[in-house]
Short mmCIF file of C-alpha atoms and ligand atoms in Angstrom, two decimals:
data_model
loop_
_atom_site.label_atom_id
_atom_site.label_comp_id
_atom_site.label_asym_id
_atom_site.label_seq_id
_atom_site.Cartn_x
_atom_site.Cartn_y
_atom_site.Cartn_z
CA UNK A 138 114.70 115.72 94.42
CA UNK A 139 114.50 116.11 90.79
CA UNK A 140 117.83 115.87 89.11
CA UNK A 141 119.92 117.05 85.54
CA UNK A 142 120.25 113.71 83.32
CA UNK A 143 124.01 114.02 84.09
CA UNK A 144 123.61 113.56 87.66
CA UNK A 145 121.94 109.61 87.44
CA UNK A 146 122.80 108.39 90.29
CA UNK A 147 124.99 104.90 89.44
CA UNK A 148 123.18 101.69 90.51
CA UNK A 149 124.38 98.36 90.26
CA UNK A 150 121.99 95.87 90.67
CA UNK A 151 119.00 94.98 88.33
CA UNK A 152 116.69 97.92 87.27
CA UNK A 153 112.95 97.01 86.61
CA UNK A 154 111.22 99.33 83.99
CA UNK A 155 107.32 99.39 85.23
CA UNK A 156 105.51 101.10 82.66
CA UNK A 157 101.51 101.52 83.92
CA UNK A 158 98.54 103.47 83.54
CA UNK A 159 98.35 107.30 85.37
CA UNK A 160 94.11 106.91 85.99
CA UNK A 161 93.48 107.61 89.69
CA UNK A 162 89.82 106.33 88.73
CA UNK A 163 91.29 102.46 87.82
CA UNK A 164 89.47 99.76 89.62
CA UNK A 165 91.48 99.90 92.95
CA UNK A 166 92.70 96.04 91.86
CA UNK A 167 94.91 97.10 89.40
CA UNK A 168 96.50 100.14 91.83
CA UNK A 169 96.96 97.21 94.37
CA UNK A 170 98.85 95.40 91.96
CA UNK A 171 101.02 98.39 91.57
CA UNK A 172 101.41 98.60 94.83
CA UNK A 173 102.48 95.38 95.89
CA UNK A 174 104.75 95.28 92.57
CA UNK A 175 106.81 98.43 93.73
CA UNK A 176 107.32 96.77 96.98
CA UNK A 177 108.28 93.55 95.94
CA UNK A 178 111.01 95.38 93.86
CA UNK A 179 112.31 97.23 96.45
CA UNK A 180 112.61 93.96 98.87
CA UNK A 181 114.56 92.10 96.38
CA UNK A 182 116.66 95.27 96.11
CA UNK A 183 116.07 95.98 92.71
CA UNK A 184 115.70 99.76 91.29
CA UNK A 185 112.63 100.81 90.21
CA UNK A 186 112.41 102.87 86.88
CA UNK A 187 109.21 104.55 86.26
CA UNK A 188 107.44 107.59 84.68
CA UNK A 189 107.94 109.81 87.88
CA UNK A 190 104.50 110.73 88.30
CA UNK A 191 102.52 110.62 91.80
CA UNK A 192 99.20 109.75 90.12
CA UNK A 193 97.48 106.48 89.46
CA UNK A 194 99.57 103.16 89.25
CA UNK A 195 102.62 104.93 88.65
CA UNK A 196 102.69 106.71 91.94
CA UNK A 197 101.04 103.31 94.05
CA UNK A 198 104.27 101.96 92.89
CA UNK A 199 106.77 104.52 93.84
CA UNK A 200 105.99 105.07 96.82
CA UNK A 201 105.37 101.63 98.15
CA UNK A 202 108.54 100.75 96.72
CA UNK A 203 110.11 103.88 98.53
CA UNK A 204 108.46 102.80 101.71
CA UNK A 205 109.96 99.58 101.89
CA UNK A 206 113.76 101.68 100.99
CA UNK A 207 113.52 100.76 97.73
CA UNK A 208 115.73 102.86 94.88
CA UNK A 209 113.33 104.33 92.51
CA UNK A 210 114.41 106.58 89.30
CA UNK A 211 111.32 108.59 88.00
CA UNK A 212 111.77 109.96 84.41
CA UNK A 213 109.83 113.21 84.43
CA UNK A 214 109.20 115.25 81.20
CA UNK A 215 108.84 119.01 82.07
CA UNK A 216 105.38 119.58 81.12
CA UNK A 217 104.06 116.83 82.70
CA UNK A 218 105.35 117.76 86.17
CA UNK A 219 102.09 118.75 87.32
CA UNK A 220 99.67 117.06 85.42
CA UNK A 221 101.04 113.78 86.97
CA UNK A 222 101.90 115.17 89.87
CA UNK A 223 105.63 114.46 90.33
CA UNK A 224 106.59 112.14 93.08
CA UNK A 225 109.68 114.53 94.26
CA UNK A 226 110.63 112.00 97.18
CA UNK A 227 112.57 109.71 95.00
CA UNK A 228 115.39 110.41 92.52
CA UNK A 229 113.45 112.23 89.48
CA UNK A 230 114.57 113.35 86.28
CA UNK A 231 112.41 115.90 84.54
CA UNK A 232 113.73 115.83 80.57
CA UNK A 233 112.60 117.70 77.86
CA UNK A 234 110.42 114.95 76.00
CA UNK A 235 108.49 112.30 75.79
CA UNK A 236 110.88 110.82 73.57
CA UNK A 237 113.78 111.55 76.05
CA UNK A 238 112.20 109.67 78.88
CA UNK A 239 111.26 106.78 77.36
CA UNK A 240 115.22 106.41 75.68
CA UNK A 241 116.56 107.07 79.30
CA UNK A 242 114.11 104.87 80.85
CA UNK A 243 114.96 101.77 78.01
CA UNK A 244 118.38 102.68 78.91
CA UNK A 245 118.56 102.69 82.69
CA UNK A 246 116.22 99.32 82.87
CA UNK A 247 117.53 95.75 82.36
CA UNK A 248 113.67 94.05 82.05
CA UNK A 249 110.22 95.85 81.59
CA UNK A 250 107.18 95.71 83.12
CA UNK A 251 103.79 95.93 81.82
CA UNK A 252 100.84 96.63 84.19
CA UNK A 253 97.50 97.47 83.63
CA UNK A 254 96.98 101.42 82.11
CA UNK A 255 95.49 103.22 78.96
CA UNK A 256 96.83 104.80 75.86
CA UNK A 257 100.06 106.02 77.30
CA UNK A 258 101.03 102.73 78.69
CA UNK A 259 99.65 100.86 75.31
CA UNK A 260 101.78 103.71 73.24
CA UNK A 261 104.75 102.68 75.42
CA UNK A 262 104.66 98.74 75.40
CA UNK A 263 103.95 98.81 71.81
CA UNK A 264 106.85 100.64 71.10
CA UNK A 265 109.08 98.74 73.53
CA UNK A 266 107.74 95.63 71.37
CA UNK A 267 108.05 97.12 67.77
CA UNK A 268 111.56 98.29 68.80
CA UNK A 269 112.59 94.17 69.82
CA UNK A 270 110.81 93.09 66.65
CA UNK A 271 113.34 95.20 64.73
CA UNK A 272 116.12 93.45 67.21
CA UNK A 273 117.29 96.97 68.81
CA UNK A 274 116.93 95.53 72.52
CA UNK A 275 116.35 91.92 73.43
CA UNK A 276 115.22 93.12 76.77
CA UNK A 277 112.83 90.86 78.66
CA UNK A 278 109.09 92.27 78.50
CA UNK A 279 106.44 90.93 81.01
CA UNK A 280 102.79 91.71 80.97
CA UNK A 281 101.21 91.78 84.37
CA UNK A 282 98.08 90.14 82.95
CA UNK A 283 95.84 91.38 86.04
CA UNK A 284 92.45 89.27 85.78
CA UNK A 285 93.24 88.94 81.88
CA UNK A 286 93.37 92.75 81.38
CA UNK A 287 96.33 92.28 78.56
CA UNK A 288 94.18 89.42 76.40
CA UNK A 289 92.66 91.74 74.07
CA UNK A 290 96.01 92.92 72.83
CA UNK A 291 97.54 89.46 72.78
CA UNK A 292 94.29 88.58 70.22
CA UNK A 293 95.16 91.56 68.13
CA UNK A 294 99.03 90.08 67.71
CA UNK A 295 97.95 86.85 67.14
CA UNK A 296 95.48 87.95 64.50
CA UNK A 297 98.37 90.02 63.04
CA UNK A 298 100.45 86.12 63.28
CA UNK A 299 97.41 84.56 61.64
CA UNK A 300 97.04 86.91 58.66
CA UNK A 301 100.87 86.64 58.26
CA UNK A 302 101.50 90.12 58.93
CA UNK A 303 103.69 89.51 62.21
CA UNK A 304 106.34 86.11 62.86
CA UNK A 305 104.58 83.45 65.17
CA UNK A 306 108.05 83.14 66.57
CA UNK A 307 107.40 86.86 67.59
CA UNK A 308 104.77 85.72 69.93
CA UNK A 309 107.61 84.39 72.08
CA UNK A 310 108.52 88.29 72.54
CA UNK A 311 106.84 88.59 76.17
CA UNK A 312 106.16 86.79 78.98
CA UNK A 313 102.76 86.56 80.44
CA UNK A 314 102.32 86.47 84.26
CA UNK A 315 99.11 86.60 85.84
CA UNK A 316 100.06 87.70 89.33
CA UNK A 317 103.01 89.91 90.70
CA UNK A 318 104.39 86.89 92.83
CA UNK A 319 104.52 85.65 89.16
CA UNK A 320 106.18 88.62 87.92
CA UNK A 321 108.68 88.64 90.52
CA UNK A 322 109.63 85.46 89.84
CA UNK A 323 109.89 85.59 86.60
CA UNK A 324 111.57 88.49 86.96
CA UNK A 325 113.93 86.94 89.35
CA UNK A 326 114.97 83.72 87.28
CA UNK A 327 115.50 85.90 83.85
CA UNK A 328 118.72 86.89 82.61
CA UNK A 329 119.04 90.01 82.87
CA UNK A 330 122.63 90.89 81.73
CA UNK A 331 123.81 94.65 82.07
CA UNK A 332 125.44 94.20 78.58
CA UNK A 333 121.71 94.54 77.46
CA UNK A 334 122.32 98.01 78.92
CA UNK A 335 124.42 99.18 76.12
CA UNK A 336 121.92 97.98 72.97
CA UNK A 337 122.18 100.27 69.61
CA UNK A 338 119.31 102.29 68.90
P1 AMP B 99 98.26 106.12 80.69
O1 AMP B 99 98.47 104.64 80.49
O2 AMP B 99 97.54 106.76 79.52
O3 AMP B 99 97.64 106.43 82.00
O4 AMP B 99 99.70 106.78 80.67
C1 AMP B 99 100.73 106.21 81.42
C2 AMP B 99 101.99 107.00 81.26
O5 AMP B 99 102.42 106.95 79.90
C3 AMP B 99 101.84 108.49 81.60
O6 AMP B 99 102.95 108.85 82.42
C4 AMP B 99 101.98 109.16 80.25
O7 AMP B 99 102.60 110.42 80.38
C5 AMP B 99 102.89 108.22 79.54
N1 AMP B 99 102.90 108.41 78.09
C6 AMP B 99 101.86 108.63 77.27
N2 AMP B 99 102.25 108.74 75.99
C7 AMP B 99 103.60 108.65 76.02
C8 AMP B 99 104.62 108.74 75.02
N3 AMP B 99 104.35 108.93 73.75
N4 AMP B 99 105.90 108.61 75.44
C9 AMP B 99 106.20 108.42 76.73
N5 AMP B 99 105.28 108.32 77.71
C10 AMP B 99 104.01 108.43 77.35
#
């Protein structure tokens, strides 16, 4: 059912942004994860926002959190419909950029998650960070830290820390879970305030 942006459907409870990687060749651990995430949204009846494609972590997560009657909101841009294989059995809105879907999906989420992926997912989380550095969102960020994947970036910001480059305060930005349970939790005892919803960018 891909949609217009004016035709969002309204939802009132707590939105979860999962950004992840697309790779249907990731070690099937990581896709679990994904998996299990999107259904452990949709049981605590929490939307899921995500990058609308059917592929790789991304789509594990859609459509186990549409299994278990989850809401989902995919954010489709137009010319990736097919190359990530749009997941058309949720609420999907195809835009015209990449720029576009990650502004609607900062805007329709009240928390972000970070699972395992590659240089989309990296190009997405850093930007999410950068963009709370600067204060423009004081959104919650978690990393799903599946079996440590996430520790290579977290020595590249505390390098950045040590050579005075970055705040050490800053590495109080995200929150490091190493499980979903973890992330759902954490998730679950945040504040999440919809006032976050209206941040200037
Ligand atoms: P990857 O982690 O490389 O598998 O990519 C995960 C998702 O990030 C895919 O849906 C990509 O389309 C998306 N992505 C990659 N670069 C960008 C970008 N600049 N803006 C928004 N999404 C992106």
């Amino acid at each position: 059912m891909p949609t217009t942006s004016a035709e969002i459907r309204p939802f009132s409870g707590h939105s979860v942004c999962l950004f992840c990687g697309s790779s249907e060749t990731a070690d099937p651990k990581y896709t679990e994860a994904a998996r299990a995430f999107g259904q452990g949204v949709a049981e605590r009846g929490w939307r899921l926002v995500y990058g609308g494609g059917g592929v790789g972590l991304m789509g594990a997560s859609a459509r186990s959190a549409h299994a278990a009657g989850g809401r989902v909101l995919g954010v489709m841009p137009e010319f990736l419909r097919s190359r990530e294989r749009l997941f058309d059995e949720v609420e999907t809105l195809v835009v015209g950029s990449m720029h576009e879907r990650k502004q609607i999906m900062y805007d329709e989420s009240d928390a972000f998650v970070v699972a395992p992926g590659g240089i989309g997912t990296l190009e997405e989380v850093i930007e999410l960070l950068s963009w709370k550095r600067l204060d423009l969102h004081g959104k919650p960020v978690i990393f799903l830290d599946i079996d440590g994947f996430w520790q290579s970036l977290f020595r590249v910001m505390e390098h950045s820390v040590e050579a005075g480059m970055t705040p050490a305060s800053f590495l109080q930005a995200w929150t490091v879970c190493r499980t979903v349970d973890e992330a759902l939790e954490a998730l679950n005892s945040m504040d999440t305030p919809s006032n976050l919803k209206h941040d200037q960018r």
